[in-house]
JSON list of C-alpha atoms in Angstrom, two decimals:
[
{"chain": "T", "resi": 32, "resn": "UNK", "atom": "CA", "xyz": [127.00, 104.57, 163.19]},
{"chain": "T", "resi": 33, "resn": "UNK", "atom": "CA", "xyz": [125.04, 106.07, 165.49]},
{"chain": "T", "resi": 34, "resn": "UNK", "atom": "CA", "xyz": [121.27, 107.13, 164.11]},
{"chain": "T", "resi": 35, "resn": "UNK", "atom": "CA", "xyz": [122.28, 110.50, 163.68]},
{"chain": "T", "resi": 36, "resn": "UNK", "atom": "CA", "xyz": [125.29, 109.88, 161.95]},
{"chain": "T", "resi": 37, "resn": "UNK", "atom": "CA", "xyz": [123.40, 107.82, 158.97]},
{"chain": "T", "resi": 38, "resn": "UNK", "atom": "CA", "xyz": [121.34, 109.28, 156.28]},
{"chain": "T", "resi": 39, "resn": "UNK", "atom": "CA", "xyz": [117.90, 109.43, 156.42]},
{"chain": "T", "resi": 40, "resn": "UNK", "atom": "CA", "xyz": [115.00, 108.39, 153.84]},
{"chain": "T", "resi": 41, "resn": "UNK", "atom": "CA", "xyz": [111.66, 110.12, 154.10]},
{"chain": "T", "resi": 42, "resn": "UNK", "atom": "CA", "xyz": [108.92, 109.75, 152.99]},
{"chain": "T", "resi": 43, "resn": "UNK", "atom": "CA", "xyz": [105.70, 112.20, 152.05]},
{"chain": "T", "resi": 44, "resn": "UNK", "atom": "CA", "xyz": [102.30, 111.04, 150.60]},
{"chain": "T", "resi": 45, "resn": "UNK", "atom": "CA", "xyz": [99.33, 110.44, 151.46]},
{"chain": "T", "resi": 46, "resn": "UNK", "atom": "CA", "xyz": [97.20, 107.03, 153.19]},
{"chain": "T", "resi": 47, "resn": "UNK", "atom": "CA", "xyz": [98.74, 104.91, 149.95]},
{"chain": "T", "resi": 48, "resn": "UNK", "atom": "CA", "xyz": [101.96, 105.58, 151.58]},
{"chain": "T", "resi": 49, "resn": "UNK", "atom": "CA", "xyz": [100.53, 105.86, 154.93]},
{"chain": "T", "resi": 50, "resn": "UNK", "atom": "CA", "xyz": [97.50, 104.21, 156.13]},
{"chain": "T", "resi": 51, "resn": "UNK", "atom": "CA", "xyz": [96.46, 105.51, 159.06]},
{"chain": "T", "resi": 52, "resn": "UNK", "atom": "CA", "xyz": [98.40, 105.41, 162.50]},
{"chain": "T", "resi": 53, "resn": "UNK", "atom": "CA", "xyz": [101.04, 102.35, 159.86]},
{"chain": "T", "resi": 54, "resn": "UNK", "atom": "CA", "xyz": [100.18, 99.71, 161.76]},
{"chain": "T", "resi": 55, "resn": "UNK", "atom": "CA", "xyz": [97.42, 98.04, 159.96]},
{"chain": "T", "resi": 56, "resn": "UNK", "atom": "CA", "xyz": [93.69, 99.50, 160.69]},
{"chain": "T", "resi": 57, "resn": "UNK", "atom": "CA", "xyz": [90.86, 97.92, 158.95]},
{"chain": "T", "resi": 58, "resn": "UNK", "atom": "CA", "xyz": [93.18, 95.76, 156.73]},
{"chain": "T", "resi": 59, "resn": "UNK", "atom": "CA", "xyz": [94.71, 98.13, 155.09]},
{"chain": "T", "resi": 60, "resn": "UNK", "atom": "CA", "xyz": [98.14, 99.31, 154.35]},
{"chain": "T", "resi": 61, "resn": "UNK", "atom": "CA", "xyz": [99.74, 102.09, 152.26]},
{"chain": "T", "resi": 62, "resn": "UNK", "atom": "CA", "xyz": [103.47, 100.48, 150.59]},
{"chain": "T", "resi": 63, "resn": "UNK", "atom": "CA", "xyz": [105.86, 103.05, 153.06]},
{"chain": "T", "resi": 64, "resn": "UNK", "atom": "CA", "xyz": [105.32, 100.89, 156.01]},
{"chain": "T", "resi": 65, "resn": "UNK", "atom": "CA", "xyz": [106.76, 97.73, 154.58]},
{"chain": "T", "resi": 66, "resn": "UNK", "atom": "CA", "xyz": [110.17, 100.52, 152.06]},
{"chain": "T", "resi": 67, "resn": "UNK", "atom": "CA", "xyz": [112.30, 99.96, 155.24]},
{"chain": "T", "resi": 68, "resn": "UNK", "atom": "CA", "xyz": [112.41, 96.37, 154.60]},
{"chain": "T", "resi": 69, "resn": "UNK", "atom": "CA", "xyz": [114.24, 96.45, 151.02]},
{"chain": "T", "resi": 70, "resn": "UNK", "atom": "CA", "xyz": [117.27, 98.80, 153.31]},
{"chain": "T", "resi": 71, "resn": "UNK", "atom": "CA", "xyz": [120.00, 97.75, 155.09]},
{"chain": "T", "resi": 72, "resn": "UNK", "atom": "CA", "xyz": [118.54, 100.26, 158.51]},
{"chain": "T", "resi": 73, "resn": "UNK", "atom": "CA", "xyz": [121.70, 99.80, 160.02]},
{"chain": "T", "resi": 74, "resn": "UNK", "atom": "CA", "xyz": [123.62, 102.06, 157.62]},
{"chain": "T", "resi": 75, "resn": "UNK", "atom": "CA", "xyz": [120.06, 104.11, 156.98]},
{"chain": "T", "resi": 76, "resn": "UNK", "atom": "CA", "xyz": [117.12, 105.37, 158.38]},
{"chain": "T", "resi": 77, "resn": "UNK", "atom": "CA", "xyz": [113.52, 105.11, 157.13]},
{"chain": "T", "resi": 78, "resn": "UNK", "atom": "CA", "xyz": [111.06, 107.58, 158.02]},
{"chain": "T", "resi": 79, "resn": "UNK", "atom": "CA", "xyz": [107.49, 107.26, 157.47]},
{"chain": "T", "resi": 80, "resn": "UNK", "atom": "CA", "xyz": [106.01, 111.23, 157.58]},
{"chain": "T", "resi": 81, "resn": "UNK", "atom": "CA", "xyz": [102.85, 110.73, 155.14]},
{"chain": "T", "resi": 82, "resn": "UNK", "atom": "CA", "xyz": [98.87, 111.22, 155.95]},
{"chain": "T", "resi": 83, "resn": "UNK", "atom": "CA", "xyz": [95.96, 109.92, 155.30]},
{"chain": "T", "resi": 84, "resn": "UNK", "atom": "CA", "xyz": [94.34, 112.35, 153.73]},
{"chain": "T", "resi": 85, "resn": "UNK", "atom": "CA", "xyz": [96.24, 114.84, 152.27]},
{"chain": "T", "resi": 86, "resn": "UNK", "atom": "CA", "xyz": [97.13, 116.10, 148.83]},
{"chain": "T", "resi": 87, "resn": "UNK", "atom": "CA", "xyz": [99.99, 118.28, 148.12]},
{"chain": "T", "resi": 88, "resn": "UNK", "atom": "CA", "xyz": [98.92, 121.31, 149.09]},
{"chain": "T", "resi": 89, "resn": "UNK", "atom": "CA", "xyz": [97.81, 120.31, 152.22]},
{"chain": "T", "resi": 90, "resn": "UNK", "atom": "CA", "xyz": [100.59, 118.47, 153.35]},
{"chain": "T", "resi": 91, "resn": "UNK", "atom": "CA", "xyz": [101.91, 121.80, 153.38]},
{"chain": "T", "resi": 92, "resn": "UNK", "atom": "CA", "xyz": [99.38, 124.49, 154.92]},
{"chain": "T", "resi": 93, "resn": "UNK", "atom": "CA", "xyz": [99.07, 122.48, 157.93]},
{"chain": "T", "resi": 94, "resn": "UNK", "atom": "CA", "xyz": [102.67, 122.46, 158.98]},
{"chain": "T", "resi": 95, "resn": "UNK", "atom": "CA", "xyz": [103.26, 118.73, 157.95]},
{"chain": "T", "resi": 96, "resn": "UNK", "atom": "CA", "xyz": [105.61, 119.52, 155.55]},
{"chain": "T", "resi": 97, "resn": "UNK", "atom": "CA", "xyz": [107.94, 122.51, 157.91]},
{"chain": "T", "resi": 98, "resn": "UNK", "atom": "CA", "xyz": [108.35, 119.54, 160.29]},
{"chain": "T", "resi": 99, "resn": "UNK", "atom": "CA", "xyz": [110.00, 117.46, 157.93]},
{"chain": "T", "resi": 100, "resn": "UNK", "atom": "CA", "xyz": [112.11, 120.14, 156.28]},
{"chain": "T", "resi": 101, "resn": "UNK", "atom": "CA", "xyz": [113.41, 121.30, 159.57]},
{"chain": "T", "resi": 102, "resn": "UNK", "atom": "CA", "xyz": [114.39, 117.43, 160.20]},
{"chain": "T", "resi": 103, "resn": "UNK", "atom": "CA", "xyz": [116.35, 117.03, 156.90]},
{"chain": "T", "resi": 104, "resn": "UNK", "atom": "CA", "xyz": [120.34, 117.41, 156.78]},
{"chain": "T", "resi": 105, "resn": "UNK", "atom": "CA", "xyz": [122.50, 117.18, 153.48]},
{"chain": "T", "resi": 106, "resn": "UNK", "atom": "CA", "xyz": [122.98, 113.22, 152.59]},
{"chain": "T", "resi": 107, "resn": "UNK", "atom": "CA", "xyz": [119.13, 112.59, 153.25]},
{"chain": "T", "resi": 108, "resn": "UNK", "atom": "CA", "xyz": [116.62, 112.54, 150.43]},
{"chain": "T", "resi": 109, "resn": "UNK", "atom": "CA", "xyz": [113.05, 112.64, 149.70]},
{"chain": "T", "resi": 110, "resn": "UNK", "atom": "CA", "xyz": [110.20, 110.28, 148.16]},
{"chain": "T", "resi": 111, "resn": "UNK", "atom": "CA", "xyz": [107.30, 112.13, 147.35]},
{"chain": "T", "resi": 112, "resn": "UNK", "atom": "CA", "xyz": [103.61, 110.44, 146.31]},
{"chain": "T", "resi": 113, "resn": "UNK", "atom": "CA", "xyz": [100.91, 112.99, 146.44]},
{"chain": "T", "resi": 114, "resn": "UNK", "atom": "CA", "xyz": [97.75, 112.71, 143.58]},
{"chain": "T", "resi": 115, "resn": "UNK", "atom": "CA", "xyz": [94.50, 110.59, 145.62]},
{"chain": "T", "resi": 116, "resn": "UNK", "atom": "CA", "xyz": [93.28, 113.71, 147.03]},
{"chain": "T", "resi": 117, "resn": "UNK", "atom": "CA", "xyz": [94.60, 116.61, 144.72]},
{"chain": "T", "resi": 118, "resn": "UNK", "atom": "CA", "xyz": [91.50, 116.76, 142.60]},
{"chain": "T", "resi": 119, "resn": "UNK", "atom": "CA", "xyz": [88.97, 117.37, 145.43]},
{"chain": "T", "resi": 120, "resn": "UNK", "atom": "CA", "xyz": [87.34, 121.00, 145.87]},
{"chain": "T", "resi": 121, "resn": "UNK", "atom": "CA", "xyz": [89.23, 123.18, 146.57]},
{"chain": "T", "resi": 122, "resn": "UNK", "atom": "CA", "xyz": [87.17, 125.18, 148.73]},
{"chain": "T", "resi": 123, "resn": "UNK", "atom": "CA", "xyz": [84.70, 122.40, 150.28]},
{"chain": "T", "resi": 124, "resn": "UNK", "atom": "CA", "xyz": [83.33, 122.50, 153.60]},
{"chain": "T", "resi": 125, "resn": "UNK", "atom": "CA", "xyz": [84.31, 118.71, 154.47]},
{"chain": "T", "resi": 126, "resn": "UNK", "atom": "CA", "xyz": [88.58, 119.09, 153.60]},
{"chain": "T", "resi": 127, "resn": "UNK", "atom": "CA", "xyz": [89.29, 121.97, 151.04]},
{"chain": "T", "resi": 128, "resn": "UNK", "atom": "CA", "xyz": [92.46, 120.08, 149.53]},
{"chain": "T", "resi": 129, "resn": "UNK", "atom": "CA", "xyz": [92.92, 120.27, 146.32]},
{"chain": "T", "resi": 130, "resn": "UNK", "atom": "CA", "xyz": [94.91, 122.18, 143.86]},
{"chain": "T", "resi": 131, "resn": "UNK", "atom": "CA", "xyz": [94.70, 123.44, 140.74]},
{"chain": "T", "resi": 132, "resn": "UNK", "atom": "CA", "xyz": [94.79, 120.40, 138.47]},
{"chain": "T", "resi": 133, "resn": "UNK", "atom": "CA", "xyz": [98.52, 121.70, 135.91]},
{"chain": "T", "resi": 134, "resn": "UNK", "atom": "CA", "xyz": [102.47, 122.32, 136.83]},
{"chain": "T", "resi": 135, "resn": "UNK", "atom": "CA", "xyz": [102.10, 126.48, 136.31]},
{"chain": "T", "resi": 136, "resn": "UNK", "atom": "CA", "xyz": [101.93, 129.92, 137.95]},
{"chain": "T", "resi": 137, "resn": "UNK", "atom": "CA", "xyz": [97.53, 129.27, 138.02]},
{"chain": "T", "resi": 138, "resn": "UNK", "atom": "CA", "xyz": [96.20, 130.99, 141.39]},
{"chain": "T", "resi": 139, "resn": "UNK", "atom": "CA", "xyz": [93.08, 131.04, 142.80]},
{"chain": "T", "resi": 140, "resn": "UNK", "atom": "CA", "xyz": [92.02, 132.69, 145.84]},
{"chain": "T", "resi": 141, "resn": "UNK", "atom": "CA", "xyz": [89.69, 131.43, 148.24]},
{"chain": "T", "resi": 142, "resn": "UNK", "atom": "CA", "xyz": [87.84, 131.16, 151.99]},
{"chain": "T", "resi": 143, "resn": "UNK", "atom": "CA", "xyz": [89.28, 128.90, 153.58]},
{"chain": "T", "resi": 144, "resn": "UNK", "atom": "CA", "xyz": [86.13, 127.01, 155.13]},
{"chain": "T", "resi": 145, "resn": "UNK", "atom": "CA", "xyz": [88.09, 124.54, 157.15]},
{"chain": "T", "resi": 146, "resn": "UNK", "atom": "CA", "xyz": [90.27, 127.03, 158.55]},
{"chain": "T", "resi": 147, "resn": "UNK", "atom": "CA", "xyz": [88.21, 130.81, 158.35]},
{"chain": "T", "resi": 148, "resn": "UNK", "atom": "CA", "xyz": [91.04, 132.68, 155.99]},
{"chain": "T", "resi": 149, "resn": "UNK", "atom": "CA", "xyz": [91.34, 134.08, 152.85]},
{"chain": "T", "resi": 150, "resn": "UNK", "atom": "CA", "xyz": [94.27, 131.22, 151.16]},
{"chain": "T", "resi": 151, "resn": "UNK", "atom": "CA", "xyz": [95.66, 131.67, 148.01]},
{"chain": "T", "resi": 152, "resn": "UNK", "atom": "CA", "xyz": [95.45, 128.41, 146.27]},
{"chain": "T", "resi": 153, "resn": "UNK", "atom": "CA", "xyz": [98.43, 127.11, 143.31]},
{"chain": "T", "resi": 154, "resn": "UNK", "atom": "CA", "xyz": [98.34, 123.80, 140.75]},
{"chain": "T", "resi": 155, "resn": "UNK", "atom": "CA", "xyz": [100.09, 120.39, 142.32]},
{"chain": "T", "resi": 156, "resn": "UNK", "atom": "CA", "xyz": [103.10, 121.18, 139.90]},
{"chain": "T", "resi": 157, "resn": "UNK", "atom": "CA", "xyz": [103.63, 124.46, 141.99]},
{"chain": "T", "resi": 158, "resn": "UNK", "atom": "CA", "xyz": [103.18, 122.22, 145.41]},
{"chain": "T", "resi": 159, "resn": "UNK", "atom": "CA", "xyz": [105.30, 119.68, 143.92]},
{"chain": "T", "resi": 160, "resn": "UNK", "atom": "CA", "xyz": [107.92, 121.57, 142.91]},
{"chain": "T", "resi": 161, "resn": "UNK", "atom": "CA", "xyz": [108.17, 123.39, 146.03]},
{"chain": "T", "resi": 162, "resn": "UNK", "atom": "CA", "xyz": [108.59, 120.00, 147.88]},
{"chain": "T", "resi": 163, "resn": "UNK", "atom": "CA", "xyz": [111.62, 119.95, 145.78]},
{"chain": "T", "resi": 164, "resn": "UNK", "atom": "CA", "xyz": [113.24, 123.32, 145.69]},
{"chain": "T", "resi": 165, "resn": "UNK", "atom": "CA", "xyz": [112.87, 123.36, 149.25]},
{"chain": "T", "resi": 166, "resn": "UNK", "atom": "CA", "xyz": [114.46, 119.41, 150.52]},
{"chain": "T", "resi": 167, "resn": "UNK", "atom": "CA", "xyz": [117.62, 120.22, 148.33]},
{"chain": "T", "resi": 168, "resn": "UNK", "atom": "CA", "xyz": [118.14, 123.15, 149.58]},
{"chain": "T", "resi": 169, "resn": "UNK", "atom": "CA", "xyz": [118.77, 121.29, 152.31]},
{"chain": "T", "resi": 170, "resn": "UNK", "atom": "CA", "xyz": [121.18, 119.03, 150.54]},
{"chain": "T", "resi": 171, "resn": "UNK", "atom": "CA", "xyz": [118.00, 116.14, 150.34]},
{"chain": "T", "resi": 172, "resn": "UNK", "atom": "CA", "xyz": [118.48, 114.41, 147.05]},
{"chain": "T", "resi": 173, "resn": "UNK", "atom": "CA", "xyz": [114.30, 114.35, 146.19]},
{"chain": "T", "resi": 174, "resn": "UNK", "atom": "CA", "xyz": [112.62, 111.48, 144.03]},
{"chain": "T", "resi": 175, "resn": "UNK", "atom": "CA", "xyz": [109.10, 111.66, 143.03]},
{"chain": "T", "resi": 176, "resn": "UNK", "atom": "CA", "xyz": [106.33, 108.85, 142.52]},
{"chain": "T", "resi": 177, "resn": "UNK", "atom": "CA", "xyz": [103.15, 109.38, 140.39]},
{"chain": "T", "resi": 178, "resn": "UNK", "atom": "CA", "xyz": [100.30, 108.06, 142.25]},
{"chain": "T", "resi": 179, "resn": "UNK", "atom": "CA", "xyz": [99.62, 104.28, 142.55]},
{"chain": "T", "resi": 180, "resn": "UNK", "atom": "CA", "xyz": [96.88, 103.15, 140.32]},
{"chain": "T", "resi": 181, "resn": "UNK", "atom": "CA", "xyz": [93.30, 101.91, 141.94]},
{"chain": "T", "resi": 182, "resn": "UNK", "atom": "CA", "xyz": [91.61, 98.78, 141.76]},
{"chain": "T", "resi": 183, "resn": "UNK", "atom": "CA", "xyz": [89.54, 99.68, 138.52]},
{"chain": "T", "resi": 184, "resn": "UNK", "atom": "CA", "xyz": [90.17, 97.23, 135.56]},
{"chain": "T", "resi": 185, "resn": "UNK", "atom": "CA", "xyz": [88.15, 97.68, 131.96]},
{"chain": "T", "resi": 186, "resn": "UNK", "atom": "CA", "xyz": [88.60, 94.38, 129.91]},
{"chain": "T", "resi": 187, "resn": "UNK", "atom": "CA", "xyz": [90.92, 92.28, 132.51]},
{"chain": "T", "resi": 188, "resn": "UNK", "atom": "CA", "xyz": [93.47, 95.72, 132.44]},
{"chain": "T", "resi": 189, "resn": "UNK", "atom": "CA", "xyz": [93.45, 98.05, 134.86]},
{"chain": "T", "resi": 190, "resn": "UNK", "atom": "CA", "xyz": [92.79, 101.37, 134.54]},
{"chain": "T", "resi": 191, "resn": "UNK", "atom": "CA", "xyz": [96.26, 104.11, 133.41]},
{"chain": "T", "resi": 192, "resn": "UNK", "atom": "CA", "xyz": [96.32, 107.01, 135.05]},
{"chain": "T", "resi": 193, "resn": "UNK", "atom": "CA", "xyz": [99.23, 108.38, 132.51]},
{"chain": "T", "resi": 194, "resn": "UNK", "atom": "CA", "xyz": [97.19, 111.10, 131.43]},
{"chain": "T", "resi": 195, "resn": "UNK", "atom": "CA", "xyz": [96.48, 112.45, 134.79]},
{"chain": "T", "resi": 196, "resn": "UNK", "atom": "CA", "xyz": [98.61, 113.11, 137.68]},
{"chain": "T", "resi": 197, "resn": "UNK", "atom": "CA", "xyz": [101.23, 110.87, 136.52]},
{"chain": "T", "resi": 198, "resn": "UNK", "atom": "CA", "xyz": [101.50, 113.47, 133.78]},
{"chain": "T", "resi": 199, "resn": "UNK", "atom": "CA", "xyz": [101.64, 116.53, 136.17]},
{"chain": "T", "resi": 200, "resn": "UNK", "atom": "CA", "xyz": [104.20, 114.68, 137.83]},
{"chain": "T", "resi": 201, "resn": "UNK", "atom": "CA", "xyz": [106.54, 113.77, 135.59]},
{"chain": "T", "resi": 202, "resn": "UNK", "atom": "CA", "xyz": [106.09, 116.21, 133.91]},
{"chain": "T", "resi": 203, "resn": "UNK", "atom": "CA", "xyz": [107.32, 118.80, 138.05]},
{"chain": "T", "resi": 204, "resn": "UNK", "atom": "CA", "xyz": [110.02, 116.29, 138.21]},
{"chain": "T", "resi": 205, "resn": "UNK", "atom": "CA", "xyz": [111.01, 116.17, 134.88]},
{"chain": "T", "resi": 206, "resn": "UNK", "atom": "CA", "xyz": [111.20, 120.48, 134.56]},
{"chain": "T", "resi": 207, "resn": "UNK", "atom": "CA", "xyz": [112.56, 120.72, 138.48]},
{"chain": "T", "resi": 208, "resn": "UNK", "atom": "CA", "xyz": [115.59, 118.29, 137.83]},
{"chain": "T", "resi": 209, "resn": "UNK", "atom": "CA", "xyz": [114.29, 115.56, 140.05]},
{"chain": "T", "resi": 210, "resn": "UNK", "atom": "CA", "xyz": [114.30, 111.86, 139.89]},
{"chain": "T", "resi": 211, "resn": "UNK", "atom": "CA", "xyz": [111.13, 110.78, 138.58]},
{"chain": "T", "resi": 212, "resn": "UNK", "atom": "CA", "xyz": [109.07, 106.78, 139.19]},
{"chain": "T", "resi": 213, "resn": "UNK", "atom": "CA", "xyz": [106.00, 106.27, 136.82]},
{"chain": "T", "resi": 214, "resn": "UNK", "atom": "CA", "xyz": [104.47, 104.13, 140.03]},
{"chain": "T", "resi": 215, "resn": "UNK", "atom": "CA", "xyz": [101.16, 103.95, 138.25]},
{"chain": "T", "resi": 216, "resn": "UNK", "atom": "CA", "xyz": [102.91, 102.01, 135.61]},
{"chain": "T", "resi": 217, "resn": "UNK", "atom": "CA", "xyz": [105.33, 99.65, 137.18]},
{"chain": "T", "resi": 218, "resn": "UNK", "atom": "CA", "xyz": [101.76, 98.56, 139.48]},
{"chain": "T", "resi": 219, "resn": "UNK", "atom": "CA", "xyz": [99.20, 98.76, 136.81]},
{"chain": "T", "resi": 220, "resn": "UNK", "atom": "CA", "xyz": [102.05, 96.29, 134.74]},
{"chain": "T", "resi": 221, "resn": "UNK", "atom": "CA", "xyz": [102.58, 94.55, 138.30]},
{"chain": "T", "resi": 222, "resn": "UNK", "atom": "CA", "xyz": [98.81, 93.80, 138.71]},
{"chain": "T", "resi": 223, "resn": "UNK", "atom": "CA", "xyz": [97.99, 93.15, 135.09]},
{"chain": "T", "resi": 224, "resn": "UNK", "atom": "CA", "xyz": [100.55, 90.20, 135.73]},
{"chain": "T", "resi": 225, "resn": "UNK", "atom": "CA", "xyz": [99.10, 88.78, 139.12]},
{"chain": "T", "resi": 226, "resn": "UNK", "atom": "CA", "xyz": [95.44, 88.82, 137.22]},
{"chain": "T", "resi": 227, "resn": "UNK", "atom": "CA", "xyz": [92.41, 90.86, 138.19]},
{"chain": "T", "resi": 228, "resn": "UNK", "atom": "CA", "xyz": [90.75, 88.71, 140.35]},
{"chain": "T", "resi": 229, "resn": "UNK", "atom": "CA", "xyz": [93.55, 88.52, 142.53]},
{"chain": "T", "resi": 230, "resn": "UNK", "atom": "CA", "xyz": [94.70, 91.99, 142.43]},
{"chain": "T", "resi": 231, "resn": "UNK", "atom": "CA", "xyz": [90.71, 92.88, 143.79]},
{"chain": "T", "resi": 232, "resn": "UNK", "atom": "CA", "xyz": [91.50, 91.11, 147.14]},
{"chain": "T", "resi": 233, "resn": "UNK", "atom": "CA", "xyz": [94.33, 93.52, 147.76]},
{"chain": "T", "resi": 234, "resn": "UNK", "atom": "CA", "xyz": [91.59, 95.96, 147.99]},
{"chain": "T", "resi": 235, "resn": "UNK", "atom": "CA", "xyz": [89.09, 95.37, 150.87]},
{"chain": "T", "resi": 236, "resn": "UNK", "atom": "CA", "xyz": [87.32, 98.16, 151.55]},
{"chain": "T", "resi": 237, "resn": "UNK", "atom": "CA", "xyz": [87.30, 100.24, 148.51]},
{"chain": "T", "resi": 238, "resn": "UNK", "atom": "CA", "xyz": [89.10, 100.67, 145.03]},
{"chain": "T", "resi": 239, "resn": "UNK", "atom": "CA", "xyz": [91.70, 102.60, 146.56]},
{"chain": "T", "resi": 240, "resn": "UNK", "atom": "CA", "xyz": [93.51, 101.28, 149.70]},
{"chain": "T", "resi": 241, "resn": "UNK", "atom": "CA", "xyz": [95.33, 97.98, 150.00]},
{"chain": "T", "resi": 242, "resn": "UNK", "atom": "CA", "xyz": [95.14, 94.64, 152.24]},
{"chain": "T", "resi": 243, "resn": "UNK", "atom": "CA", "xyz": [99.24, 93.77, 153.29]},
{"chain": "T", "resi": 244, "resn": "UNK", "atom": "CA", "xyz": [99.58, 92.14, 149.84]},
{"chain": "T", "resi": 245, "resn": "UNK", "atom": "CA", "xyz": [99.02, 94.83, 148.12]},
{"chain": "T", "resi": 246, "resn": "UNK", "atom": "CA", "xyz": [101.25, 97.41, 149.96]},
{"chain": "T", "resi": 247, "resn": "UNK", "atom": "CA", "xyz": [104.12, 94.72, 149.36]},
{"chain": "T", "resi": 248, "resn": "UNK", "atom": "CA", "xyz": [103.64, 94.81, 145.73]},
{"chain": "T", "resi": 249, "resn": "UNK", "atom": "CA", "xyz": [103.76, 98.38, 145.92]},
{"chain": "T", "resi": 250, "resn": "UNK", "atom": "CA", "xyz": [106.63, 98.80, 147.73]},
{"chain": "T", "resi": 251, "resn": "UNK", "atom": "CA", "xyz": [108.38, 96.38, 145.31]},
{"chain": "T", "resi": 252, "resn": "UNK", "atom": "CA", "xyz": [107.70, 98.75, 142.20]},
{"chain": "T", "resi": 253, "resn": "UNK", "atom": "CA", "xyz": [108.73, 101.38, 144.65]},
{"chain": "T", "resi": 254, "resn": "UNK", "atom": "CA", "xyz": [112.44, 99.55, 145.43]},
{"chain": "T", "resi": 255, "resn": "UNK", "atom": "CA", "xyz": [112.12, 98.75, 141.03]},
{"chain": "T", "resi": 256, "resn": "UNK", "atom": "CA", "xyz": [111.89, 102.42, 140.21]},
{"chain": "T", "resi": 257, "resn": "UNK", "atom": "CA", "xyz": [115.22, 102.75, 141.98]},
{"chain": "T", "resi": 258, "resn": "UNK", "atom": "CA", "xyz": [116.60, 100.65, 140.62]},
{"chain": "T", "resi": 259, "resn": "UNK", "atom": "CA", "xyz": [115.91, 101.65, 137.11]},
{"chain": "T", "resi": 260, "resn": "UNK", "atom": "CA", "xyz": [117.83, 104.91, 138.05]},
{"chain": "T", "resi": 261, "resn": "UNK", "atom": "CA", "xyz": [121.85, 104.47, 137.04]},
{"chain": "T", "resi": 262, "resn": "UNK", "atom": "CA", "xyz": [124.26, 105.29, 139.17]},
{"chain": "T", "resi": 263, "resn": "UNK", "atom": "CA", "xyz": [122.14, 105.93, 142.49]},
{"chain": "T", "resi": 264, "resn": "UNK", "atom": "CA", "xyz": [123.76, 106.80, 145.33]},
{"chain": "T", "resi": 265, "resn": "UNK", "atom": "CA", "xyz": [120.34, 105.86, 146.65]},
{"chain": "T", "resi": 266, "resn": "UNK", "atom": "CA", "xyz": [120.56, 102.04, 145.89]},
{"chain": "T", "resi": 267, "resn": "UNK", "atom": "CA", "xyz": [124.03, 101.89, 147.77]},
{"chain": "T", "resi": 268, "resn": "UNK", "atom": "CA", "xyz": [121.79, 101.57, 150.88]},
{"chain": "T", "resi": 269, "resn": "UNK", "atom": "CA", "xyz": [119.47, 98.48, 149.14]},
{"chain": "T", "resi": 270, "resn": "UNK", "atom": "CA", "xyz": [119.41, 94.97, 151.91]},
{"chain": "T", "resi": 271, "resn": "UNK", "atom": "CA", "xyz": [121.40, 92.81, 149.52]},
{"chain": "T", "resi": 272, "resn": "UNK", "atom": "CA", "xyz": [120.10, 90.71, 151.04]},
{"chain": "T", "resi": 273, "resn": "UNK", "atom": "CA", "xyz": [116.41, 91.34, 150.50]},
{"chain": "T", "resi": 274, "resn": "UNK", "atom": "CA", "xyz": [116.99, 92.45, 146.81]}
]
């Protein structure tokens, strides 16, 4: 089968999906670098277009989504995971990448010191719903993931983020009719089983970015989430020898 004849699984997100160039710089990896191990790549392409430092807003405003959207064809899939950077300031001089923490239609007009232009900033849910709608318009099937958990612990349990961007991601997916994977919950449960001491070793530099071992744990959770979706066509492309 020629590559152009195969469906493609596109990944979009931040550094927890692809860290740096996706080659383990600084010993840090995102889960997207290992997700292809679970798929039969003779039958489906896997392309990781995530970029560290981006939010649901800046992945669009920097033109990154437009490049992905241009490649999408009917029968493709898009997994999206944003939220870690969406809580940043809307108009600081460092990144200006934040979004309004809501799934509604609120807007705020700002002067963007990075682009040196006025910009209307929308909610996290607004940007995510646009990814969903536009992917679907091109014939792709969208899958929304909640942000992965950080290595923050209380009394031997990793702190869940269920009331933050995980909740917003779920609300957006439900409203837009997209598939949803609660990565925060799935991975938190895996971390609790592994234990705090072992998990902390998976975060070599900070509490957000994993090493290879941690990224593989997270990738396996994504696949667990996919498998939990009844009758989902993407699961037909899973590598039977791996799963």
